Structures are given as C-alpha cells and as structure tokens.
Amino acid sequence: MASFAPLQRLVIAIAVLASFVTFLDGTVVNVALPAISRELGGGITTQQWVVDSYLITLSALILLAGSVSDAYGRVLVMRIGLIAFGVASVAVAAAPDPLVLIIARALQGAAGALLVPSSLALITATMRADVQSRAIGVWTAFTTAAQLVGPLLGGLFVDYLSWRFVFLINVIPIAVNLVLLARLKLQEHPSGVRVDWWSGALCALGLGAVVFALIEQPTRGWMSPVIWIPGVAGVVLFSGFLWRQQSSTSPLLPMSLFRVRDFAWGNLATLFVYAALSLNGFVVGVYLQQGAGLPATAAGLASLPMTILMILVSSRAGAWAGRLGPRLFMTVGPLIMAVGAVMLLLVSEHFDYWWQVLPAMIVMGLGLSLTVAPLTAAILGAIDEAHSGIASAVNNAVARVAGLLVVAMISTIVGGTLNLAGFHSAAIVTAVLLVLGGVVSWIGIRRNPAQEAEGVPR
C-alpha cells in the first residue's frame, strides 16, 4: 500500500472493508451449517437455503445496486449498504427458527448487493492503468481472503461460543468503514440516470423461483407442481428480464457490454471458476465435519493455506497481469486449481488431513492466487470509467449466480447425501468446472490488451 497516494490508500481501504464483510458472510456460514442444523433442524435442504437465500438476493439485486451506485453516487450507496448489512446481521444472529433465519439471510444479501459494486467502482473510478491493476490486486487479495478465512473464523465461533456469533463478526469492520467513509472527500453528484426497478424485480423473482425448484427437486421430483410451476415461472420471468434489457433505455444489464471481448469471455470464465469455488467451499466445510468427524475449527483451518497464498501472491499476480496481460494467468491458474480438486479424490474412509487434504489446498491456493486478480483486472479494465459501477456489478452478479446455482444443485451432484462418494463426485465436478474456466480464458482473452492498444502484434 506504500506505493499508493494517500487518497488511493483510503479508497482501497474502504473498498476492501466494504467487500470484506459481504464475501466473509458468504463463506463463514459454511462451517456453521452443521451446528445450525443441529439446533434448528432441517437437514441438507435447510443448509442449502441458509446459503442460497443470501446468494439469491445478493446476485439478483447486485445489478440493480450497480445501476443505483452509478445514478446516486458510490459513497452514499455504500453508507446505506453498510448500515443495512449491520442491522440484518444482528437479525440473523437472533433468529429463533429456520424460516426467520432464511428471511434474515435474504435481507443481509440485499444489503450486501449495495456494497460490492460500489466498493470496486470506487477503485475503477479513481485509478487507471497499472495503478488500477495493482489496487485491484490488493482488493482481490483481501476480499478473496475473506472468503477463505471465513470458514476458520466460523469454526472458532461455533466451537467456542455459538454459531450465532458467526454473523456478528461484521460489526467492527462495518463501524470502522463508516468512520473512513466520513473522511473520504470525493466530488460525486447524482447523474440523473433512470434506474429500472422493474428489471430488478424480474431478475430477483426469476432467479429465486429457479433456485427454489433446484433445491427442492431432489425431495419432491420434477413432476411435482410445487417444482415445475415455479421452475417454469422462474425461467419465464428471467427471460422477461433479458428481453427487457434489449428495449430498456436504462438497462440494468447493458447487453452492449458483452460486445467487449475481454468483458464477455472474462465473465464466462468467472461463471465456471466461481461455481467451482462455491461448490468446493460448501462441500469441504460440511463434509470435514459430518463425514470426517472434525470439529468446526479444524474444518475451517483446512482452507487456511489458500488464504495465506492469496495474501502473499494475489497482489503480485495483479501487477504481473498489468504488465504481461491477463490471459496466461487466467488460463494456468484454473488448470492448477483443477489439479488440486482432483487431489481431493485421495480422501478416504481412513481420513488424514495432512496427506489427503492439505496438498490439495496448497495447489488450489496457488492456482487461485494466479487467477482472481488478473480475471478482475481483465474484465473491469476493458470497460470505460463511466460504466465502472455496472461493469463490476455484472461481474459480481455472474460470480454470485454461479455459486447460487451450484449450491442449489448440490443434492443432485452428491447423490442426495454428502458421504465419501458424494464428496468425490463434488471434487470431480469442481475440477471439470475449473478446466472449463481455463479453456475459456485461453480462447477468449486477448494476450496483452495494453500492447494491442499500442499496435503491437499478437
């Protein structure tokens, strides 16, 4: 951070803290799921809903939030989001039953949707070129570390306090960030851009109905009206959302963005990579407790090597991508992660973390560290500053939708029960998704956009 100007350091700190609480809450819950199930009941279906109710509103409203951020100012939107997230977190911690918990998690996701696009847009709006790449590398290191350290923090709270305290972790960073926001002096004025609220509703309802069908299908079957009616309705509503984007004067999802090559292909790579990360995080966090018999803290510690590697390597990978271009990193990184996922097939009935899980976590952490910062820089660096808010919102929405859909399909992927065979099935699916992410990056991402802009041949 020493190489950044004072204003840039303040912007990065604010962006990191705002996204940190959102990403932390998306993964901290994974190791708390068995404890929540024991206290409130519900089995794997309730566990899926605890994760996906948060992801539904986060992913469905993040596009709307990106548009609101561009229209009314990133600082104002972020301040509202921080306060709402804190209130919702307290409601989650106090939930007396699964229904209240799931509703409160959905409200928490809606507040989180206000934070992610506005935080990253602060960086892309105030920094460009190599400085922006390095800043995104720092942001990526800490926010991705939040996703990875979440299971460890969650495990400590579950084992030594209560799963309810897992959701109160956010209070301190939210308070600190509100103080930092008061010190940030940016000349932001409402742009007067019209926000398409109807599109936001179509997107949220469509995704919610589809996810409901995917989660409940293993227990009810596709022929049940409770499944196929919301499933069909969700597809129709989401199709209506996409159709409306073609004709709206202020679309939440400007289809023109996808005519930019790196943006389009980068988001496709995001879909595969983040689906794999979400699947791996859910399955490892739950299986190591319910299948291997580890306490919550030990299950959380399983991902610590990935966290350490992210902090050490990610910012450097962002700087390298700024000079060499993102294509190589976005290809090699997911392929290395795929090798790590395949290594999880070593897990057996005679469980040994040091030989069966740790090597896989190290390999996956190295691949992830090489992937995330170049991926983010490639996507957002391809879009002009005026659309930075909506561009970051689209990319984050793609990542959250990827996680949302794969978690909704976990029962199908693992065969209904997260036993050893189900764990191995999830590892194979994770590896396949990561290979697809690497192949898509190699095919679609330009080798070095900076050099191409200067006329250097490919």
Coordinates of C-alpha atoms in Angstrom, one line a residue:
M1 CA 0.0 0.0 0.0
A2 CA 3.0 2.3 0.4
S3 CA 3.3 2.9 -3.3
F4 CA -0.2 4.4 -3.5
A5 CA -1.1 8.1 -2.9
P6 CA -3.0 8.9 0.4
L7 CA -6.4 9.2 -1.3
Q8 CA -5.8 6.0 -3.2
R9 CA -4.9 4.2 0.0
L10 CA -8.1 5.5 1.7
V11 CA -10.2 4.4 -1.3
I12 CA -8.6 0.9 -1.3
A13 CA -9.1 0.5 2.5
I14 CA -12.8 1.5 2.2
A15 CA -13.3 -0.8 -0.8
V16 CA -11.6 -3.7 0.9
L17 CA -13.6 -3.4 4.1
A18 CA -17.0 -3.0 2.4
S19 CA -16.5 -6.0 0.2
F20 CA -14.8 -8.0 3.0
V21 CA -18.0 -8.2 5.1
T22 CA -20.0 -9.3 2.1
F23 CA -17.7 -12.0 1.0
L24 CA -16.9 -13.1 4.6
D25 CA -20.6 -13.7 5.2
G26 CA -20.9 -15.7 2.0
T27 CA -18.4 -18.3 3.3
V28 CA -18.3 -18.0 7.1
V29 CA -21.6 -19.8 7.2
N30 CA -20.3 -23.0 5.6
V31 CA -18.7 -24.5 8.7
A32 CA -21.7 -23.3 10.8
L33 CA -24.2 -25.2 8.8
P34 CA -24.0 -28.5 10.8
A35 CA -24.4 -26.6 14.1
I36 CA -27.4 -24.6 12.7
S37 CA -28.9 -27.9 11.5
R38 CA -28.5 -29.5 14.9
E39 CA -30.1 -26.5 16.8
L40 CA -32.8 -25.5 14.3
G41 CA -33.3 -28.7 12.3
G42 CA -33.9 -29.2 8.6
G43 CA -31.0 -31.3 7.2
I44 CA -29.3 -30.6 3.9
T45 CA -32.2 -28.7 2.4
T46 CA -32.2 -26.1 5.2
Q47 CA -28.4 -25.9 4.9
Q48 CA -28.8 -25.1 1.2
W49 CA -31.4 -22.5 1.9
V50 CA -29.2 -20.8 4.5
V51 CA -26.5 -20.3 1.9
D52 CA -28.7 -19.7 -1.1
S53 CA -31.2 -17.2 0.4
Y54 CA -28.2 -14.9 0.9
L55 CA -26.9 -15.5 -2.6
I56 CA -30.3 -15.1 -4.3
T57 CA -30.8 -11.5 -3.1
L58 CA -27.1 -10.7 -3.4
S59 CA -26.8 -11.9 -7.0
A60 CA -30.3 -10.8 -8.2
L61 CA -30.0 -7.3 -6.8
I62 CA -26.4 -6.6 -7.4
L63 CA -27.2 -5.4 -11.0
L64 CA -29.8 -3.0 -9.6
A65 CA -27.4 -1.9 -7.0
G66 CA -24.7 -1.2 -9.6
S67 CA -27.1 1.0 -11.5
V68 CA -28.1 2.8 -8.3
S69 CA -24.5 3.3 -7.5
D70 CA -23.8 5.0 -10.8
A71 CA -27.0 7.1 -10.5
Y72 CA -26.8 8.3 -6.9
G73 CA -23.1 8.0 -6.0
R74 CA -20.9 5.2 -4.7
V75 CA -20.3 6.7 -1.3
L76 CA -24.0 7.3 -0.4
V77 CA -25.0 3.8 -1.6
M78 CA -22.1 2.2 0.3
R79 CA -23.1 4.0 3.5
I80 CA -26.7 2.8 3.3
G81 CA -25.5 -0.7 2.5
L82 CA -23.1 -0.8 5.5
I83 CA -25.9 0.2 7.9
A84 CA -28.4 -2.2 6.5
F85 CA -25.9 -5.0 6.5
G86 CA -25.2 -4.5 10.2
V87 CA -28.8 -4.5 11.1
A88 CA -29.5 -7.6 9.1
S89 CA -26.6 -9.4 10.6
V90 CA -28.0 -8.8 14.1
A91 CA -31.3 -10.2 12.9
V92 CA -29.6 -13.4 11.6
A93 CA -27.8 -13.9 14.9
A94 CA -31.1 -13.6 16.8
A95 CA -33.2 -15.9 14.5
P96 CA -35.3 -18.4 16.6
D97 CA -36.1 -20.8 13.7
P98 CA -35.1 -21.8 10.2
L99 CA -37.7 -19.6 8.5
V100 CA -36.7 -16.4 10.3
L101 CA -33.0 -17.2 9.7
I102 CA -33.5 -17.7 6.0
I103 CA -35.5 -14.5 5.7
A104 CA -32.9 -12.5 7.6
R105 CA -30.2 -14.0 5.4
A106 CA -32.1 -12.8 2.3
L107 CA -32.2 -9.3 3.8
Q108 CA -28.5 -9.5 4.5
G109 CA -27.8 -10.4 0.9
A110 CA -29.9 -7.5 -0.3
A111 CA -27.8 -5.1 1.8
G112 CA -24.6 -6.8 0.6
A113 CA -25.7 -6.1 -3.0
L114 CA -25.3 -2.4 -2.3
L115 CA -21.7 -2.9 -1.1
V116 CA -19.8 -4.9 -3.7
P117 CA -20.3 -2.9 -6.9
S118 CA -20.0 0.5 -5.2
S119 CA -16.7 -0.6 -3.5
L120 CA -15.0 -1.9 -6.6
A121 CA -16.3 1.0 -8.6
L122 CA -14.5 3.4 -6.2
I123 CA -11.2 1.9 -7.3
T124 CA -12.0 1.8 -11.0
A125 CA -13.3 5.4 -11.0
T126 CA -10.3 6.9 -9.2
M127 CA -7.4 4.9 -10.6
R128 CA -6.4 3.7 -14.1
A129 CA -3.8 1.7 -15.9
D130 CA -1.1 0.0 -13.8
V131 CA -2.1 1.7 -10.6
Q132 CA -5.6 0.3 -11.0
S133 CA -4.3 -3.2 -11.7
R134 CA -2.2 -3.1 -8.5
A135 CA -5.1 -1.7 -6.5
I136 CA -7.4 -4.4 -7.8
G137 CA -4.8 -6.9 -6.8
V138 CA -4.8 -5.7 -3.2
W139 CA -8.6 -5.6 -3.2
T140 CA -8.7 -9.1 -4.6
A141 CA -6.2 -10.4 -2.1
F142 CA -8.1 -9.2 0.9
T143 CA -11.7 -9.8 -0.3
T144 CA -10.9 -13.3 -1.6
A145 CA -9.0 -14.0 1.7
A146 CA -12.3 -13.0 3.4
Q147 CA -14.0 -15.8 1.6
L148 CA -11.2 -18.2 2.5
V149 CA -10.7 -17.2 6.1
G150 CA -14.4 -17.2 6.8
P151 CA -14.5 -21.0 7.5
L152 CA -11.7 -20.6 10.1
L153 CA -13.5 -17.7 11.9
G154 CA -16.8 -19.5 11.7
G155 CA -15.3 -22.7 13.1
L156 CA -13.8 -20.8 16.1
F157 CA -17.1 -19.2 16.9
V158 CA -19.0 -22.4 16.5
D159 CA -16.7 -24.4 18.7
Y160 CA -16.1 -21.9 21.5
L161 CA -19.1 -19.6 21.5
S162 CA -22.1 -20.2 19.3
W163 CA -22.9 -20.3 15.6
R164 CA -25.0 -17.1 16.2
F165 CA -21.8 -15.1 16.9
V166 CA -20.6 -16.1 13.4
F167 CA -22.9 -13.4 12.0
L168 CA -21.8 -10.7 14.4
I169 CA -18.2 -10.7 13.1
N170 CA -19.1 -7.9 10.7
V171 CA -20.0 -5.3 13.3
I172 CA -16.4 -4.0 13.9
P173 CA -15.4 -3.7 10.2
I174 CA -18.7 -2.0 9.4
A175 CA -18.2 0.6 12.2
V176 CA -14.6 1.2 11.0
N177 CA -15.6 1.7 7.4
L178 CA -18.4 4.2 8.3
V179 CA -15.7 6.3 10.0
L180 CA -13.4 6.0 7.0
L181 CA -16.2 7.0 4.6
A182 CA -16.7 10.2 6.6
R183 CA -13.1 11.1 5.8
L184 CA -13.4 10.4 2.1
K185 CA -14.0 13.6 0.1
L186 CA -15.0 12.7 -3.5
Q187 CA -16.8 15.0 -5.9
E188 CA -19.8 12.8 -6.6
H189 CA -23.1 14.2 -7.9
P190 CA -26.3 12.3 -8.8
S191 CA -26.1 11.6 -12.5
G192 CA -29.9 11.6 -13.0
V193 CA -29.7 8.1 -14.7
R194 CA -33.0 6.4 -14.6
V195 CA -33.0 3.1 -12.6
D196 CA -35.1 0.3 -14.0
W197 CA -36.8 -1.1 -10.9
W198 CA -39.0 -3.4 -12.9
S199 CA -36.0 -5.2 -14.3
G200 CA -34.6 -5.7 -10.8
A201 CA -37.9 -7.3 -9.7
L202 CA -37.9 -9.6 -12.8
C203 CA -34.3 -10.7 -12.1
A204 CA -34.9 -11.4 -8.4
L205 CA -38.1 -13.3 -8.8
G206 CA -36.8 -15.3 -11.8
L207 CA -33.7 -16.4 -10.0
G208 CA -35.5 -17.1 -6.8
A209 CA -38.1 -19.3 -8.4
V210 CA -35.5 -21.3 -10.4
V211 CA -33.3 -21.8 -7.3
F212 CA -36.4 -23.0 -5.3
A213 CA -37.1 -25.6 -7.9
L214 CA -33.4 -26.8 -8.0
I215 CA -33.2 -27.1 -4.2
E216 CA -36.5 -28.8 -3.6
Q217 CA -36.4 -31.1 -6.7
P218 CA -34.4 -34.0 -5.1
T219 CA -37.1 -34.5 -2.4
R220 CA -40.2 -33.8 -4.5
G221 CA -39.3 -34.8 -8.0
W222 CA -39.6 -32.9 -11.3
M223 CA -43.3 -33.9 -11.8
S224 CA -44.5 -32.2 -8.6
P225 CA -46.4 -29.0 -9.4
V226 CA -44.5 -27.5 -6.4
I227 CA -41.4 -27.9 -8.5
W228 CA -42.2 -27.4 -12.2
I229 CA -44.6 -24.5 -11.8
P230 CA -42.0 -22.2 -10.0
G231 CA -39.3 -23.6 -12.3
V232 CA -41.1 -22.7 -15.4
A233 CA -42.3 -19.3 -13.9
G234 CA -38.7 -18.5 -13.0
V235 CA -37.4 -19.2 -16.5
V236 CA -40.2 -17.1 -18.0
L237 CA -39.5 -14.2 -15.6
F238 CA -35.8 -14.3 -16.1
S239 CA -36.3 -14.4 -19.9
G240 CA -38.5 -11.4 -19.5
F241 CA -35.7 -9.7 -17.7
L242 CA -33.3 -10.4 -20.5
W243 CA -35.8 -9.3 -23.1
R244 CA -36.4 -6.0 -21.2
Q245 CA -32.7 -5.3 -21.2
Q246 CA -32.8 -5.2 -25.0
S247 CA -35.5 -2.5 -25.1
S248 CA -34.9 -0.5 -21.9
T249 CA -33.5 3.0 -22.1
S250 CA -31.7 2.4 -18.8
P251 CA -30.9 -1.4 -18.7
L252 CA -29.6 -3.0 -15.6
L253 CA -27.6 -5.3 -17.8
P254 CA -26.4 -3.3 -20.8
M255 CA -26.0 -6.0 -23.5
S256 CA -23.6 -3.8 -25.3
L257 CA -21.0 -4.5 -22.6
F258 CA -20.8 -8.1 -23.9
R259 CA -19.6 -6.8 -27.3
V260 CA -16.3 -6.0 -25.5
R261 CA -14.4 -9.2 -26.0
D262 CA -12.5 -9.4 -22.6
F263 CA -15.6 -8.5 -20.7
A264 CA -17.7 -11.2 -22.3
W265 CA -15.2 -14.0 -22.2
G266 CA -14.0 -12.9 -18.8
N267 CA -17.5 -13.2 -17.3
L268 CA -17.9 -16.7 -18.9
A269 CA -14.6 -17.7 -17.2
T270 CA -15.9 -16.2 -13.9
L271 CA -19.1 -18.3 -14.2
F272 CA -17.1 -21.6 -14.2
V273 CA -14.4 -20.6 -11.7
Y274 CA -16.7 -19.2 -9.1
A275 CA -19.1 -22.1 -9.5
A276 CA -16.2 -24.4 -8.7
L277 CA -15.1 -22.3 -5.7
S278 CA -18.6 -22.2 -4.2
L279 CA -19.1 -26.0 -4.7
N280 CA -15.7 -26.7 -3.1
G281 CA -16.2 -24.4 -0.2
F282 CA -19.6 -25.8 0.7
V283 CA -18.7 -29.5 0.4
V284 CA -15.3 -29.2 2.2
G285 CA -16.8 -27.2 5.1
V286 CA -19.7 -29.6 5.6
Y287 CA -18.0 -33.0 4.8
L288 CA -15.0 -32.5 7.1
Q289 CA -17.4 -32.2 10.0
Q290 CA -20.2 -34.6 9.1
G291 CA -18.1 -37.1 7.2
A292 CA -14.6 -36.9 8.6
G293 CA -15.7 -36.0 12.1
L294 CA -13.5 -32.9 12.5
P295 CA -14.6 -30.1 14.9
A296 CA -15.7 -26.8 13.2
T297 CA -12.4 -25.0 13.9
A298 CA -10.4 -27.8 12.3
A299 CA -12.7 -27.9 9.3
G300 CA -12.2 -24.1 9.0
L301 CA -8.4 -24.5 9.3
A302 CA -8.5 -26.7 6.2
S303 CA -8.7 -23.7 3.9
L304 CA -6.0 -21.7 5.7
P305 CA -3.2 -22.5 3.2
M306 CA -5.4 -21.0 0.4
T307 CA -5.8 -17.8 2.5
I308 CA -2.1 -17.5 3.1
L309 CA -1.2 -18.0 -0.6
M310 CA -3.9 -15.5 -1.6
I311 CA -2.4 -12.8 0.6
L312 CA 1.2 -13.5 -0.5
V313 CA 0.7 -13.9 -4.2
S314 CA -2.5 -12.2 -5.4
S315 CA -1.3 -8.6 -5.4
R316 CA 1.8 -9.6 -7.3
A317 CA -0.3 -11.5 -9.8
G318 CA -2.3 -8.4 -10.4
A319 CA 0.8 -6.4 -11.0
W320 CA 2.2 -9.1 -13.4
A321 CA -1.1 -9.2 -15.3
G322 CA -0.9 -5.4 -15.7
R323 CA 2.4 -5.8 -17.5
L324 CA 2.1 -9.1 -19.3
G325 CA -1.6 -9.3 -19.8
P326 CA -4.1 -11.5 -18.0
R327 CA -4.6 -14.3 -20.5
L328 CA -1.7 -16.6 -19.3
F329 CA -2.7 -16.2 -15.6
M330 CA -6.4 -16.8 -16.3
T331 CA -5.6 -20.0 -18.2
V332 CA -2.8 -21.5 -16.0
G333 CA -4.5 -20.6 -12.7
P334 CA -7.7 -22.5 -13.1
L335 CA -5.9 -25.5 -14.5
I336 CA -3.6 -25.6 -11.4
M337 CA -6.8 -25.4 -9.3
A338 CA -8.3 -28.3 -11.2
V339 CA -5.3 -30.4 -10.3
G340 CA -5.9 -29.5 -6.6
A341 CA -9.5 -30.5 -6.9
V342 CA -8.6 -33.9 -8.4
M343 CA -6.2 -34.4 -5.5
L344 CA -9.2 -34.4 -3.1
L345 CA -10.0 -37.8 -4.5
L346 CA -7.3 -39.1 -2.1
V347 CA -9.7 -38.5 0.8
S348 CA -10.7 -42.0 2.1
E349 CA -12.6 -43.6 5.0
H350 CA -9.3 -43.5 6.9
F351 CA -9.1 -39.8 6.9
D352 CA -5.8 -38.0 7.2
Y353 CA -5.8 -34.2 6.7
W354 CA -2.1 -33.8 6.2
W355 CA -1.8 -36.2 3.3
Q356 CA -5.3 -36.1 1.8
V357 CA -6.5 -32.5 2.1
L358 CA -3.5 -30.2 2.8
P359 CA -1.7 -30.8 -0.5
A360 CA -4.9 -30.2 -2.5
M361 CA -5.5 -26.9 -0.6
I362 CA -1.9 -25.7 -1.3
V363 CA -2.2 -26.5 -5.0
M364 CA -5.7 -24.9 -5.2
G365 CA -4.5 -21.8 -3.3
L366 CA -1.6 -21.3 -5.7
G367 CA -3.9 -21.5 -8.7
L368 CA -6.5 -19.2 -7.2
S369 CA -3.8 -16.6 -6.4
L370 CA -2.8 -16.5 -10.0
T371 CA -6.3 -16.3 -11.3
V372 CA -8.5 -13.9 -9.4
A373 CA -6.7 -10.5 -9.7
P374 CA -5.9 -10.9 -13.4
L375 CA -9.5 -12.0 -14.0
T376 CA -11.0 -9.0 -12.2
A377 CA -8.5 -6.6 -13.9
A378 CA -9.2 -8.0 -17.4
I379 CA -12.9 -7.6 -17.0
L380 CA -13.1 -4.2 -15.5
G381 CA -10.1 -2.8 -17.4
A382 CA -12.0 -3.4 -20.6
I383 CA -14.8 -1.0 -19.6
D384 CA -14.7 2.8 -19.5
E385 CA -14.9 4.7 -16.2
A386 CA -18.5 5.9 -16.9
H387 CA -19.7 2.3 -16.7
S388 CA -17.4 1.0 -14.0
G389 CA -20.2 0.6 -11.5
I390 CA -22.4 -1.5 -13.7
A391 CA -19.4 -3.5 -15.0
S392 CA -18.3 -4.5 -11.5
A393 CA -21.9 -5.3 -10.7
V394 CA -22.3 -7.6 -13.7
N395 CA -19.1 -9.4 -12.9
N396 CA -20.0 -9.9 -9.2
A397 CA -23.5 -10.9 -10.2
V398 CA -22.1 -13.6 -12.5
A399 CA -19.9 -14.9 -9.7
R400 CA -22.7 -15.0 -7.2
V401 CA -25.2 -16.6 -9.6
A402 CA -22.6 -19.2 -10.3
G403 CA -22.4 -20.0 -6.6
L404 CA -26.1 -19.8 -6.2
L405 CA -26.9 -22.3 -8.9
V406 CA -24.2 -24.8 -8.0
V407 CA -25.2 -24.8 -4.3
A408 CA -28.8 -25.3 -5.4
M409 CA -27.7 -28.4 -7.3
I410 CA -25.5 -29.9 -4.5
S411 CA -28.0 -32.6 -3.6
T412 CA -28.0 -33.7 -7.2
I413 CA -24.2 -33.5 -7.5
V414 CA -23.5 -35.6 -4.4
G415 CA -26.3 -38.0 -5.0
G416 CA -28.6 -36.8 -2.1
T417 CA -26.1 -37.4 0.7
L418 CA -22.8 -35.8 1.4
N419 CA -20.9 -39.0 2.2
L420 CA -17.5 -40.0 0.8
A421 CA -18.8 -40.9 -2.6
G422 CA -20.7 -37.6 -2.8
F423 CA -17.6 -35.8 -1.7
H424 CA -15.6 -37.4 -4.5
S425 CA -18.4 -36.6 -7.0
A426 CA -18.2 -33.0 -6.0
A427 CA -14.4 -32.9 -6.4
I428 CA -14.7 -34.2 -10.0
V429 CA -17.4 -31.6 -10.9
T430 CA -15.2 -28.9 -9.3
A431 CA -12.2 -30.0 -11.5
V432 CA -14.3 -30.0 -14.7
L433 CA -15.7 -26.5 -14.0
L434 CA -12.1 -25.2 -13.4
V435 CA -10.8 -26.8 -16.6
L436 CA -13.6 -25.1 -18.5
G437 CA -12.7 -21.8 -16.9
G438 CA -9.1 -22.1 -18.0
V439 CA -10.0 -23.2 -21.6
V440 CA -12.5 -20.3 -22.0
S441 CA -9.8 -17.8 -20.8
W442 CA -7.3 -19.2 -23.3
I443 CA -9.7 -19.0 -26.2
G444 CA -11.4 -15.7 -25.4
I445 CA -9.0 -13.3 -23.5
R446 CA -6.6 -11.2 -25.5
R447 CA -2.9 -11.8 -24.8
N448 CA -2.0 -8.3 -23.8
P449 CA -4.7 -5.6 -24.2
A450 CA -2.2 -2.8 -23.4
Q451 CA 0.2 -3.9 -26.2
E452 CA -2.6 -4.4 -28.6
A453 CA -3.8 -0.8 -28.0
E454 CA -0.3 0.4 -28.9
G455 CA -0.3 -1.6 -32.1
V456 CA 2.0 -4.4 -31.0
P457 CA 1.0 -7.6 -32.9
R458 CA -0.4 -10.6 -31.1

